[in-house]
Short mmCIF file of C-alpha atoms in Angstrom, two decimals:
data_model
loop_
_atom_site.label_atom_id
_atom_site.label_comp_id
_atom_site.label_asym_id
_atom_site.label_seq_id
_atom_site.Cartn_x
_atom_site.Cartn_y
_atom_site.Cartn_z
CA MET A 7 23.08 25.40 6.85
CA THR A 8 23.53 22.44 6.20
CA GLY A 9 21.95 19.11 6.38
CA ASP A 10 22.45 15.88 8.03
CA ALA A 11 25.29 14.13 5.78
CA GLY A 12 27.19 17.63 5.61
CA GLY A 13 26.19 18.80 2.54
CA PRO A 14 23.83 21.90 1.85
CA VAL A 15 20.18 22.38 2.16
CA PRO A 16 17.88 22.42 -0.74
CA ALA A 17 16.57 25.51 -1.35
CA GLY A 18 13.34 23.98 -2.50
CA PRO A 19 11.12 21.71 -0.47
CA MET A 20 12.66 17.79 0.08
CA VAL A 21 9.38 16.23 -1.05
CA LYS A 22 6.80 17.81 -2.99
CA ALA A 23 3.52 16.31 -4.08
CA GLU A 24 1.15 17.86 -6.71
CA GLY A 25 -2.37 15.91 -7.45
CA VAL A 26 -1.26 12.84 -6.47
CA CYS A 27 -3.78 9.96 -7.13
CA LYS A 28 -3.18 6.47 -6.58
CA SER A 29 -6.30 3.96 -7.42
CA PHE A 30 -6.17 0.08 -7.59
CA GLY A 31 -8.83 -1.14 -9.62
CA GLN A 32 -11.75 0.24 -8.97
CA LEU A 33 -10.44 1.61 -5.54
CA ASP A 34 -9.08 5.29 -5.58
CA VAL A 35 -7.14 5.37 -2.32
CA LEU A 36 -5.48 8.55 -3.22
CA LYS A 37 -7.33 11.63 -4.44
CA GLY A 38 -5.03 14.24 -5.02
CA ILE A 39 -2.64 14.24 -2.55
CA ASP A 40 -0.74 18.03 -2.11
CA LEU A 41 2.00 18.64 0.52
CA GLU A 42 5.58 20.14 0.31
CA VAL A 43 8.10 19.11 3.42
CA ALA A 44 10.71 21.09 3.89
CA PRO A 45 14.37 20.63 4.12
CA ARG A 46 15.05 19.31 8.47
CA GLU A 47 11.37 19.08 8.68
CA VAL A 48 9.60 16.48 10.49
CA MET A 49 6.31 15.59 9.38
CA CYS A 50 4.25 12.98 11.36
CA VAL A 51 0.85 11.64 9.14
CA ILE A 52 -2.47 10.23 10.68
CA GLY A 53 -5.31 9.07 10.36
CA PRO A 54 -7.97 5.80 9.95
CA SER A 55 -6.82 2.36 8.79
CA GLY A 56 -7.46 2.65 4.90
CA SER A 57 -6.99 6.46 4.73
CA GLY A 58 -4.28 6.31 2.39
CA LYS A 59 -1.50 7.41 4.39
CA SER A 60 1.53 4.15 3.54
CA THR A 61 0.40 3.80 0.34
CA PHE A 62 1.38 7.62 -0.73
CA LEU A 63 4.75 6.81 1.23
CA ARG A 64 5.42 4.19 -0.90
CA CYS A 65 4.49 6.31 -3.81
CA VAL A 66 6.99 8.88 -2.86
CA ASN A 67 10.08 6.23 -3.41
CA HIS A 68 8.22 4.17 -6.44
CA LEU A 69 7.34 1.56 -4.94
CA GLU A 70 3.71 2.25 -6.10
CA LYS A 71 3.17 3.73 -9.25
CA ILE A 72 1.42 6.56 -9.17
CA ASN A 73 -1.88 7.43 -11.27
CA ALA A 74 -1.83 11.06 -12.12
CA GLY A 75 -0.24 14.64 -10.06
CA ARG A 76 4.15 14.44 -9.87
CA LEU A 77 6.25 13.91 -6.98
CA TRP A 78 9.49 15.24 -6.71
CA VAL A 79 12.01 14.74 -3.60
CA ASP A 80 14.99 17.44 -3.43
CA GLY A 81 13.97 18.71 -7.11
CA GLU A 82 14.24 15.30 -9.21
CA LEU A 83 10.96 13.88 -10.48
CA ILE A 84 10.54 10.13 -9.22
CA GLY A 85 10.17 7.74 -11.23
CA TYR A 86 8.99 9.57 -14.41
CA ARG A 87 10.75 11.93 -16.70
CA GLU A 88 8.84 14.63 -18.56
CA LYS A 89 9.23 15.21 -22.07
CA GLY A 90 6.91 17.45 -24.31
CA GLY A 91 4.52 17.75 -21.43
CA LYS A 92 4.56 13.61 -21.04
CA LEU A 93 5.62 11.68 -18.61
CA HIS A 94 7.95 9.04 -19.56
CA GLU A 95 8.37 6.03 -16.80
CA LEU A 96 12.47 5.56 -15.79
CA ARG A 97 14.03 2.80 -16.11
CA ASP A 98 14.25 0.12 -12.93
CA ARG A 99 18.01 1.12 -12.91
CA GLU A 100 17.69 5.17 -13.09
CA VAL A 101 14.29 4.35 -10.30
CA SER A 102 16.95 2.20 -8.45
CA ALA A 103 19.46 5.10 -8.20
CA GLN A 104 16.74 7.46 -6.99
CA ARG A 105 15.65 5.26 -4.08
CA ARG A 106 19.65 5.15 -2.72
CA ASP A 107 18.44 8.87 -1.53
CA ILE A 108 15.40 7.76 0.32
CA GLY A 109 15.92 5.40 3.14
CA MET A 110 12.46 3.81 4.10
CA VAL A 111 11.63 1.93 7.39
CA PHE A 112 8.31 -0.87 6.97
CA GLN A 113 6.20 -1.73 10.35
CA ARG A 114 7.95 -5.34 9.62
CA PHE A 115 11.83 -5.55 9.79
CA ASN A 116 12.87 -7.65 7.00
CA LEU A 117 16.20 -7.90 8.74
CA PHE A 118 17.99 -11.61 6.85
CA PRO A 119 17.05 -14.06 9.77
CA HIS A 120 21.16 -15.46 8.23
CA MET A 121 23.05 -12.33 8.49
CA THR A 122 24.42 -10.63 11.66
CA ALA A 123 23.05 -7.48 12.81
CA LEU A 124 26.43 -5.52 11.00
CA GLU A 125 25.88 -8.15 7.94
CA ASN A 126 22.33 -6.88 7.77
CA VAL A 127 23.37 -3.07 8.12
CA ILE A 128 26.88 -3.11 5.26
CA GLU A 129 24.43 -5.50 2.69
CA ALA A 130 23.26 -2.32 0.69
CA PRO A 131 26.33 -0.06 0.63
CA ILE A 132 28.30 -2.93 -0.22
CA GLN A 133 26.17 -4.50 -3.38
CA VAL A 134 24.11 -1.00 -4.16
CA LYS A 135 26.88 1.68 -3.48
CA GLY A 136 30.14 -0.70 -4.20
CA LEU A 137 31.52 -0.21 -1.00
CA ARG A 138 34.64 -1.78 0.27
CA ARG A 139 33.93 -4.08 2.69
CA ASP A 140 36.26 -2.79 5.04
CA ALA A 141 34.86 1.18 4.63
CA ALA A 142 31.26 -0.85 4.98
CA ARG A 143 31.95 -2.56 8.22
CA ASP A 144 33.30 0.78 9.67
CA LEU A 145 30.44 2.23 8.49
CA GLY A 146 27.40 0.09 9.57
CA ALA A 147 29.79 -0.64 13.32
CA ALA A 148 28.89 3.77 13.28
CA GLN A 149 25.33 3.22 12.87
CA LEU A 150 24.66 0.42 15.03
CA GLU A 151 26.17 2.48 17.42
CA ARG A 152 23.66 5.33 16.48
CA VAL A 153 20.56 3.53 17.30
CA GLY A 154 22.18 2.26 20.46
CA LEU A 155 22.93 -1.03 19.62
CA GLY A 156 27.13 -0.92 19.35
CA ASP A 157 27.63 -4.09 21.59
CA ARG A 158 24.76 -6.32 19.45
CA VAL A 159 26.92 -6.04 15.58
CA HIS A 160 27.43 -9.40 15.68
CA SER A 161 23.95 -10.81 17.11
CA TYR A 162 21.57 -12.42 14.72
CA PRO A 163 18.01 -11.38 14.44
CA ASN A 164 16.10 -13.85 16.21
CA GLN A 165 18.63 -13.29 19.10
CA LEU A 166 17.30 -9.40 19.53
CA SER A 167 13.80 -7.93 20.66
CA GLY A 168 11.15 -6.41 18.24
CA GLY A 169 12.60 -3.00 19.07
CA GLN A 170 16.20 -4.43 18.68
CA GLN A 171 15.40 -5.36 15.44
CA GLN A 172 13.43 -2.37 13.75
CA ARG A 173 16.35 -0.44 15.00
CA VAL A 174 18.66 -2.52 13.14
CA ALA A 175 16.38 -1.77 10.43
CA ILE A 176 16.62 2.02 10.41
CA ALA A 177 20.85 1.30 11.24
CA ARG A 178 20.61 -0.09 7.74
CA ALA A 179 18.40 2.52 6.28
CA LEU A 180 21.09 5.17 7.62
CA ALA A 181 23.88 3.44 5.88
CA MET A 182 23.06 4.00 2.54
CA GLU A 183 23.11 7.95 3.72
CA PRO A 184 19.98 8.75 2.46
CA LYS A 185 18.52 12.60 2.37
CA LEU A 186 15.25 11.43 3.46
CA MET A 187 13.44 9.09 5.38
CA LEU A 188 10.89 7.39 4.98
CA PHE A 189 8.52 5.61 8.08
CA ASP A 190 5.33 3.13 7.98
CA GLU A 191 4.32 2.85 11.53
CA PRO A 192 7.79 1.80 12.60
CA THR A 193 6.13 0.86 15.84
CA SER A 194 3.18 -0.64 15.04
CA ALA A 195 4.54 -4.20 15.47
CA LEU A 196 6.19 -3.91 18.77
CA ASP A 197 5.32 -4.53 22.30
CA PRO A 198 4.30 -1.80 23.92
CA GLU A 199 7.72 -1.62 26.23
CA LEU A 200 9.39 -1.40 22.77
CA VAL A 201 8.02 1.37 21.25
CA GLY A 202 10.08 4.04 23.39
CA GLU A 203 13.30 3.07 21.92
CA VAL A 204 12.83 3.20 18.50
CA LEU A 205 10.90 6.61 19.24
CA ASP A 206 13.92 7.90 20.92
CA VAL A 207 16.25 6.75 17.77
CA MET A 208 13.73 8.87 15.77
CA ARG A 209 13.88 11.61 17.86
CA GLY A 210 17.32 11.58 17.66
CA LEU A 211 17.49 11.83 14.07
CA ALA A 212 15.04 14.87 13.66
CA GLU A 213 17.43 16.27 16.45
CA SER A 214 20.22 15.64 14.09
CA GLY A 215 17.90 17.17 10.90
CA MET A 216 17.09 14.58 8.88
CA THR A 217 14.08 15.20 6.65
CA MET A 218 11.33 12.65 7.90
CA LEU A 219 7.93 11.55 6.56
CA VAL A 220 6.64 9.65 9.23
CA VAL A 221 3.22 7.50 9.05
CA THR A 222 2.34 7.04 13.18
CA HIS A 223 -0.24 6.29 15.38
CA GLU A 224 2.36 7.55 18.08
CA MET A 225 0.49 10.89 19.21
CA GLY A 226 2.75 11.66 21.61
CA PHE A 227 6.39 11.62 19.33
CA ALA A 228 4.02 13.81 16.94
CA ARG A 229 3.30 16.47 19.13
CA GLU A 230 6.97 16.75 20.46
CA VAL A 231 9.46 15.55 17.65
CA GLY A 232 6.77 17.43 14.55
CA ASP A 233 7.13 20.23 12.96
CA THR A 234 3.54 19.54 11.04
CA LEU A 235 0.58 16.71 11.42
CA VAL A 236 -1.33 16.09 8.72
CA PHE A 237 -4.70 14.46 9.19
CA MET A 238 -5.25 11.94 5.88
CA ASP A 239 -8.97 9.96 5.66
CA ASP A 240 -10.67 8.66 2.40
CA GLY A 241 -7.65 9.48 -0.10
CA VAL A 242 -7.47 13.04 0.43
CA VAL A 243 -5.81 15.87 3.22
CA VAL A 244 -7.98 16.84 6.01
CA GLU A 245 -6.36 19.48 8.01
CA ALA A 246 -2.94 20.00 8.33
CA GLY A 247 -0.90 22.28 10.64
CA ALA A 248 1.32 22.60 13.63
CA PRO A 249 1.25 19.47 15.84
CA ARG A 250 0.49 20.86 19.26
CA ARG A 251 -2.44 23.25 17.85
CA MET A 252 -3.84 20.74 15.97
CA LEU A 253 -4.38 18.07 18.56
CA ALA A 254 -5.22 20.47 21.09
CA ASP A 255 -8.08 22.34 18.53
CA PRO A 256 -8.87 20.36 15.09
CA GLN A 257 -10.78 22.56 13.08
CA HIS A 258 -12.30 19.68 10.88
CA GLU A 259 -15.25 17.50 11.56
CA ARG A 260 -13.28 14.71 10.43
CA THR A 261 -10.11 15.53 12.18
CA LYS A 262 -12.17 15.67 15.49
CA ALA A 263 -14.15 12.25 15.33
CA PHE A 264 -10.91 10.33 14.65
CA LEU A 265 -8.53 12.64 17.60
CA SER A 266 -11.87 11.53 19.76
CA LYS A 267 -11.38 7.90 19.59
CA VAL A 268 -7.46 7.93 20.06
CA LEU A 269 -6.75 11.09 22.36
#
């Protein structure tokens, strides 16, 4: 079996979190997260605002440094190397190299306003991977086609709807050919009628075998596309399981209380 990019599927988990803790000053945001995401799995993470969902996602690619625990992506310890039982933080250059394999899509699109859709998509492959411009343009055009924007390669962000801008952001992440995609509430900044087009692209990625960790409020997407649903509250994983089962019959009182408000 092969992954999305045609390489072999790793034998172990794509993401493994072990006792992950994160605090900001006196505030404990993550209180010992244990999670595993298998290759080709789509894991959806739900929970109230402030539960630590987005912080956990940012820890996976070391945008936030963890205070305790371990995080691995495809068997590689993220942000640190272990020597003599102690963790030593990697240099910025080494962390950047790890991030190349991890695509991230944020709530806000963060596109360069002075660049066309195509220029936004090919910037990182050229600057980070050293791809030649003509090869990058071919790659960028293919990724924009993949997200349904093959006809908007020369459009600037201000000429695109919010949904189209978010799809450019997804194409930009895919252009680095990541083995893992992280989505941090990718539809929460969109007008309701534009949400579907972004979720359709994500559904297509899931069908292609991309490993995805998705923080979302879209329960329908979690039910239809997710392999695993995780409910977080107050910095801990309260409950995890098959999405349809969990949404229909949550076992934990905190999960029941949350779902009663959002379903």
